[in-house]
Short mmCIF file of C-alpha atoms in Angstrom, two decimals:
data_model
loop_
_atom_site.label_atom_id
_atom_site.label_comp_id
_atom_site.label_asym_id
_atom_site.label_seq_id
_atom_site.Cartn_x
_atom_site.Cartn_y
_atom_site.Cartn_z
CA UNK A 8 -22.40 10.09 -16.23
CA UNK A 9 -22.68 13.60 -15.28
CA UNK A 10 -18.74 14.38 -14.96
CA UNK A 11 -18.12 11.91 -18.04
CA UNK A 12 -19.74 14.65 -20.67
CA UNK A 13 -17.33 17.87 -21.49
CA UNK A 14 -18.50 20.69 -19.34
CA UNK A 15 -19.21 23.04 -22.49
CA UNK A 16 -21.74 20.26 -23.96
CA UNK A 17 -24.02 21.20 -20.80
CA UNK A 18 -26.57 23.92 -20.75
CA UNK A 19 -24.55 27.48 -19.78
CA UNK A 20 -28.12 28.27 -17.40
CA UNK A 21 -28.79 26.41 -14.01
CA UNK A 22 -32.27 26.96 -14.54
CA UNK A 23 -34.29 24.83 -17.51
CA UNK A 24 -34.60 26.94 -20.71
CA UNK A 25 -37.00 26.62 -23.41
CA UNK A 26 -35.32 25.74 -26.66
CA UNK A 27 -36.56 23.74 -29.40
CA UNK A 28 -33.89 20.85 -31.16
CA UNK A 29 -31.95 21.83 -33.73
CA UNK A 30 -32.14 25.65 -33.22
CA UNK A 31 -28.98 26.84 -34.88
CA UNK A 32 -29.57 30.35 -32.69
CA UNK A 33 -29.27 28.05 -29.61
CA UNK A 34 -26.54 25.12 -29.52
CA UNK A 35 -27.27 24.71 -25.86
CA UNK A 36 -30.41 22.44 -26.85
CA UNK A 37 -28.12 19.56 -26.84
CA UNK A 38 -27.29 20.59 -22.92
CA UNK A 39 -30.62 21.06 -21.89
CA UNK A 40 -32.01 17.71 -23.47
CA UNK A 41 -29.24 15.94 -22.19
CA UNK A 42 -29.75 17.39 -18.69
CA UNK A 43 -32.82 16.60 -18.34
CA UNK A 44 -32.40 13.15 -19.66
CA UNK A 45 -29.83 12.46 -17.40
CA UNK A 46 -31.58 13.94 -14.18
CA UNK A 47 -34.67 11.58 -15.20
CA UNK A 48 -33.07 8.80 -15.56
CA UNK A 49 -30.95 9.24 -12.14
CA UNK A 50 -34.60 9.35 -10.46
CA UNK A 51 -35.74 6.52 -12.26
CA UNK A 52 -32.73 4.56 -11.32
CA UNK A 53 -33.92 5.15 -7.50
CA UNK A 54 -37.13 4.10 -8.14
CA UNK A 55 -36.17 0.74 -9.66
CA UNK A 56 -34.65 -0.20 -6.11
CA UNK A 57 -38.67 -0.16 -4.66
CA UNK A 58 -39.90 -1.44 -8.29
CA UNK A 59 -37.20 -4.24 -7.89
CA UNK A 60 -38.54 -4.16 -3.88
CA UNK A 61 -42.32 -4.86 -5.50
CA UNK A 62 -41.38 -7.52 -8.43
CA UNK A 63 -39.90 -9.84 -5.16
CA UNK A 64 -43.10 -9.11 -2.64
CA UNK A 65 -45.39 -9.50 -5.28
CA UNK A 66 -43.80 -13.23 -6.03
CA UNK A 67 -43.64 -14.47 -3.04
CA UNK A 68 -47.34 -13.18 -1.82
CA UNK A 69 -48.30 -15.15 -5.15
CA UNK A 70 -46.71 -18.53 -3.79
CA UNK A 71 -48.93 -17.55 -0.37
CA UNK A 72 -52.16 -16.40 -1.59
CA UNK A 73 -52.72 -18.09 -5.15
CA UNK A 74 -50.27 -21.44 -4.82
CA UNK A 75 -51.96 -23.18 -8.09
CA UNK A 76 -51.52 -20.00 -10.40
CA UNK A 77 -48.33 -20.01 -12.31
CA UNK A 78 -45.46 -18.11 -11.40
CA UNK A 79 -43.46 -15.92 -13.36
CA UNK A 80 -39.56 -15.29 -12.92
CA UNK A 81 -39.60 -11.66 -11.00
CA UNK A 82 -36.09 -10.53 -12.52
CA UNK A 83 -37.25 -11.19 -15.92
CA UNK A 84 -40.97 -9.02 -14.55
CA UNK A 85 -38.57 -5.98 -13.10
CA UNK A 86 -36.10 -5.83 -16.84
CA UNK A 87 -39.65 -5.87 -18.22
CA UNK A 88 -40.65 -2.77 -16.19
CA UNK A 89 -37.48 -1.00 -16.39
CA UNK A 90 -37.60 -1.53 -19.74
CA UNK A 91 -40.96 0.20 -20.36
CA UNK A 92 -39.99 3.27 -18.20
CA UNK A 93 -36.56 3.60 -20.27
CA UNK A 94 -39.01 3.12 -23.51
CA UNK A 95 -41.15 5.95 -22.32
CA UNK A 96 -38.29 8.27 -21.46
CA UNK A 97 -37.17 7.19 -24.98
CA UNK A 98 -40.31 8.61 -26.43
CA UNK A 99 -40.18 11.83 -24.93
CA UNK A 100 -36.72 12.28 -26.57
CA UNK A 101 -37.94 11.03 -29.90
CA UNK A 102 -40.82 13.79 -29.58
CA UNK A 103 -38.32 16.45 -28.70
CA UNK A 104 -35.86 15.56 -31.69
CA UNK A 105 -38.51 15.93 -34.07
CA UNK A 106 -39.93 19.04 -32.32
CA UNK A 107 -43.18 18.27 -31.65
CA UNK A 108 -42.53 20.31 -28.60
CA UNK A 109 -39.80 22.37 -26.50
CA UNK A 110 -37.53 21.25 -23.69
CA UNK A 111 -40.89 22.55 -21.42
CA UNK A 112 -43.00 20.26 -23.12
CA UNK A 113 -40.02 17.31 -21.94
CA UNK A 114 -40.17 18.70 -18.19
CA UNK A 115 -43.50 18.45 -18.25
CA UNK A 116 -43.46 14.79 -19.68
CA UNK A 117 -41.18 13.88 -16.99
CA UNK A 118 -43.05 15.24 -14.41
CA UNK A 119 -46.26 13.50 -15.10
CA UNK A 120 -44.30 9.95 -15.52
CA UNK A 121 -42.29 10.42 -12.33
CA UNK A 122 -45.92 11.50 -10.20
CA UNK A 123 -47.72 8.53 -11.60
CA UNK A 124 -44.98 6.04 -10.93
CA UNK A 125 -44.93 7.64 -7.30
CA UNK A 126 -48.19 7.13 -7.11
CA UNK A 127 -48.49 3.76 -8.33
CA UNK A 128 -45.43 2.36 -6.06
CA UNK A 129 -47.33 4.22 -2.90
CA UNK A 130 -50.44 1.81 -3.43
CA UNK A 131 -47.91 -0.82 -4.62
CA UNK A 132 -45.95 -0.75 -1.38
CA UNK A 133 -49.36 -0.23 1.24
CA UNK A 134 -51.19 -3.38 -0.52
CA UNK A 135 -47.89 -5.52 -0.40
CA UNK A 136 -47.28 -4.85 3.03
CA UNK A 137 -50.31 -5.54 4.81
CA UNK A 138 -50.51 -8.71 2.92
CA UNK A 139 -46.81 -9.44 3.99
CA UNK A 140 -47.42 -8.68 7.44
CA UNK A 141 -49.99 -10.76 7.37
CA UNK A 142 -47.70 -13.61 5.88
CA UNK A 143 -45.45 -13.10 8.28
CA UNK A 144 -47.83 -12.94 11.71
CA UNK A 145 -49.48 -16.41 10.46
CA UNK A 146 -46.34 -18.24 9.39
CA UNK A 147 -44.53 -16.94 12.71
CA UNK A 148 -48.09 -18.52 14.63
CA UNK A 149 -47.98 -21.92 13.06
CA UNK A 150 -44.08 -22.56 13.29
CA UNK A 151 -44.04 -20.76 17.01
CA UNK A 152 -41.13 -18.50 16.29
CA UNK A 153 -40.98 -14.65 16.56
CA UNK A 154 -41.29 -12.59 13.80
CA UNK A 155 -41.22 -9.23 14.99
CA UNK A 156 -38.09 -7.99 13.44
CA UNK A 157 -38.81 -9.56 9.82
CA UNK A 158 -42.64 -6.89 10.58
CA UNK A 159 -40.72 -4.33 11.34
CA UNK A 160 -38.27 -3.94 8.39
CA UNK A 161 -41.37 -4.51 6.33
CA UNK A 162 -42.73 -1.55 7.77
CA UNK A 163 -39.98 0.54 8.18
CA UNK A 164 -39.44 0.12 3.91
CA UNK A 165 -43.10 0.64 3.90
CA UNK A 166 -42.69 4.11 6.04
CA UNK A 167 -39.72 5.41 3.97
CA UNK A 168 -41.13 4.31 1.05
CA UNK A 169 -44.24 5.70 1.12
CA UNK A 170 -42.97 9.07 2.91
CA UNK A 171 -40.32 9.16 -0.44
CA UNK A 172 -42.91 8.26 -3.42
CA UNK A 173 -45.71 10.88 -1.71
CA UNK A 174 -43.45 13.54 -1.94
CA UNK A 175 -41.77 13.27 -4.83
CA UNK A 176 -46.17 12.41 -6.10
CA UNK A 177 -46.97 15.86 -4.51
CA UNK A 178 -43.96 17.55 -6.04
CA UNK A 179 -44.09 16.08 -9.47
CA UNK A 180 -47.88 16.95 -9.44
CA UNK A 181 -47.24 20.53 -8.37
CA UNK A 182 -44.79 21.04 -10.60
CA UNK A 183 -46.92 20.09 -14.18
CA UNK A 184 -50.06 22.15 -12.50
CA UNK A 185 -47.84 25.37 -12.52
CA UNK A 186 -46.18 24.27 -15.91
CA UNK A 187 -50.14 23.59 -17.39
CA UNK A 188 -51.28 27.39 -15.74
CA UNK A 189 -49.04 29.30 -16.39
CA UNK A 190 -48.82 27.90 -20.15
CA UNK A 191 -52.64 28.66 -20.36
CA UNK A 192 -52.30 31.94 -18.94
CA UNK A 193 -49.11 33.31 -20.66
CA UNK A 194 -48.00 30.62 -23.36
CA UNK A 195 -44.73 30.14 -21.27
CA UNK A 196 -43.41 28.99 -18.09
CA UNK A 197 -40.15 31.06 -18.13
CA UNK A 198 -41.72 32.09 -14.36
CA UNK A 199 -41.25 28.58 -13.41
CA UNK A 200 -38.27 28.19 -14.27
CA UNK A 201 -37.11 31.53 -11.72
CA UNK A 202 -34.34 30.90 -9.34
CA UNK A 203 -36.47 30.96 -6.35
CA UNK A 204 -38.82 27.95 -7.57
CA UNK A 205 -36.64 25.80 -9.34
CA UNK A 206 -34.09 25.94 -6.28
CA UNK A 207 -36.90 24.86 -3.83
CA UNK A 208 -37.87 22.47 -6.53
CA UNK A 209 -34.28 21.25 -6.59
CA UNK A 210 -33.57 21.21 -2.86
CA UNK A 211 -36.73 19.02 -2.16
CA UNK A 212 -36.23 16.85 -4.89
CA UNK A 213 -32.56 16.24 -3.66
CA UNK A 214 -33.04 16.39 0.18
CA UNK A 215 -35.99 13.57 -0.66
CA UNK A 216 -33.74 11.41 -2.66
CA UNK A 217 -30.56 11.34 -0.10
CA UNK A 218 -32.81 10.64 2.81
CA UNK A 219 -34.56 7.46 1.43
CA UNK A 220 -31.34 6.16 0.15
CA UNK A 221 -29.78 6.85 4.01
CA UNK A 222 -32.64 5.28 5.36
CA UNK A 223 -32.49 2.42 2.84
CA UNK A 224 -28.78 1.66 3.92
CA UNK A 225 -29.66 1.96 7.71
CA UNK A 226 -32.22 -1.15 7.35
CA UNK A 227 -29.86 -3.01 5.47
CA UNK A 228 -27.21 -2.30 7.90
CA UNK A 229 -29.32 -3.35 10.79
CA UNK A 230 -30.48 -6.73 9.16
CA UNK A 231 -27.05 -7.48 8.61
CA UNK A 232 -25.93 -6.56 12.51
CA UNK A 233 -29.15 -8.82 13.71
CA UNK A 234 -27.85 -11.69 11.43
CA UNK A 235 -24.13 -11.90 12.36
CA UNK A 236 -25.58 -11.50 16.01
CA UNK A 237 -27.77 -14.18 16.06
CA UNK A 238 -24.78 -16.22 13.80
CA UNK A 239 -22.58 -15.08 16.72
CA UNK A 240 -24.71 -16.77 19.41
CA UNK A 241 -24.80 -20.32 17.54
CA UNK A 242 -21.77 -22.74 18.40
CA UNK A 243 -19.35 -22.05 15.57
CA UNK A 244 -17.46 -25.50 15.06
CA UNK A 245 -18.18 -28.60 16.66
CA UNK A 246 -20.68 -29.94 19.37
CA UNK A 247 -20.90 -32.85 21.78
CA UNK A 248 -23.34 -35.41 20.49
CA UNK A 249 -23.96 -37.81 23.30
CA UNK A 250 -23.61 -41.68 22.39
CA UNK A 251 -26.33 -44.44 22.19
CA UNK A 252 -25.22 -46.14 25.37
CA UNK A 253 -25.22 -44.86 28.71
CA UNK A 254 -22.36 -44.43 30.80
CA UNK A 255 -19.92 -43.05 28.28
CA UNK A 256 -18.86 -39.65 27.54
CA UNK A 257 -19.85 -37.62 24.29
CA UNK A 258 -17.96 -37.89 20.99
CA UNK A 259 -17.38 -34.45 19.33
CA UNK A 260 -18.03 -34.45 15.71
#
């Protein structure tokens, strides 16, 4: 999306600047709305891979723990979710467009969205996967099978996960407690927005975002070696099923 949109439509300053829409004195409004639409919605596009994550743990603990209550279809319950987050995000646009507030007051919307969704996917993801281990320990005891390596993807996504939401949580959360003091101290947060602490902001935010998604890929690469070498240790074709009476030899089917 980002290399899609002319180059002169985008904000001429790296760091955020505080214009209002539809200032004729500053056309780059359209820039810095659409950058920070755009940079929102990229996080929130990360998220929905844990949200998504959630909607299936959450079904399937259902099945386990509350078998009579009715079920509902978990794609349709993660659209609905995604949907409400896009809504929101919609909001904050609609609020900028008619002014009620700079692109500042839209940072600091997206900040407080993105910190509460951390937060609520950190308690999300603990709760889920102590109940799943739990699944998993009790079904592996009554069948008499192993389930070791199904416990410890569960908690290596439960590591990364919670390591990723916390600190984008923390960061988020710094970020709108600088925005709200240093609005209530100097009616603008033009210090913020310095070099220095938007490129740590940046960098962190970044760095955070790239290691989940290596980490995520480096699960799913290792379930996927662990299945084709268990597949690879099964007979692949045909095996010798002895017959009913004794004496002969086995018929391959």
């Amino acid at each position: 999306v980002w290399f899609l949109i002319p180059a002169t439509v985008w904000s001429p300053s790296y760091t955020p600047v505080a214009v209002f829409a539809w200032d004729s004195e500053h056309p780059s409004w359209i820039g810095a709305a659409l950058s920070e639409a755009v940079l929102t919605a990229g996080s929130l596009a990360l998220f929905s891979i844990f949200i998504l994550i959630l909607v299936y743990w959450a079904d399937i603990l259902k099945k386990y723990f509350h078998p009579a209550s009715r079920r509902s279809i978990p794609m349709v319950t993660f659209l609905a979710l995604v949907a409400l987050l896009v809504g929101l995000e919609l909001i904050n646009i609609v609020c900028f467009l008619l002014k009620l507030y700079s692109t500042e007051g839209m940072i600091l919307f997206n900040s407080i969205l993105l910190a509460v969704v951390s937060m609520i996917c950190v308690f999300e993801i603990t709760l889920f996967s102590n109940r799943f281990r739990t699944v998993l320990k009790t079904l592996g005891a009554i069948n008499q099978v192993s389930t070791d390596s199904q416990v410890k993807r569960i908690v290596w996504i439960t590591v990364t996960g919670n390591l990723f939401f916390f600190t984008r949580a923390f960061l988020e959360t710094i970020l709108c407690v600088w925005l709200l003091l240093w609005w209530k101290d100097e009616h603008t947060v033009a210090r913020v927005f310095t070099h220095a602490w938007w490129d740590t902001y940046v960098v962190i935010k970044f760095l955070s975002e790239v290691t989940i998604l290596s980490l995520m890929l480096y699960i799913l690469q290792s379930r996927f070696a662990s299945a084709a070498a268990a597949s690879a240790g099964r007979p692949a074709g045909y095996v010798s099923v002895p017959n009913a009476e004794p004496g002969k030899e086995g018929v391959s089917v």
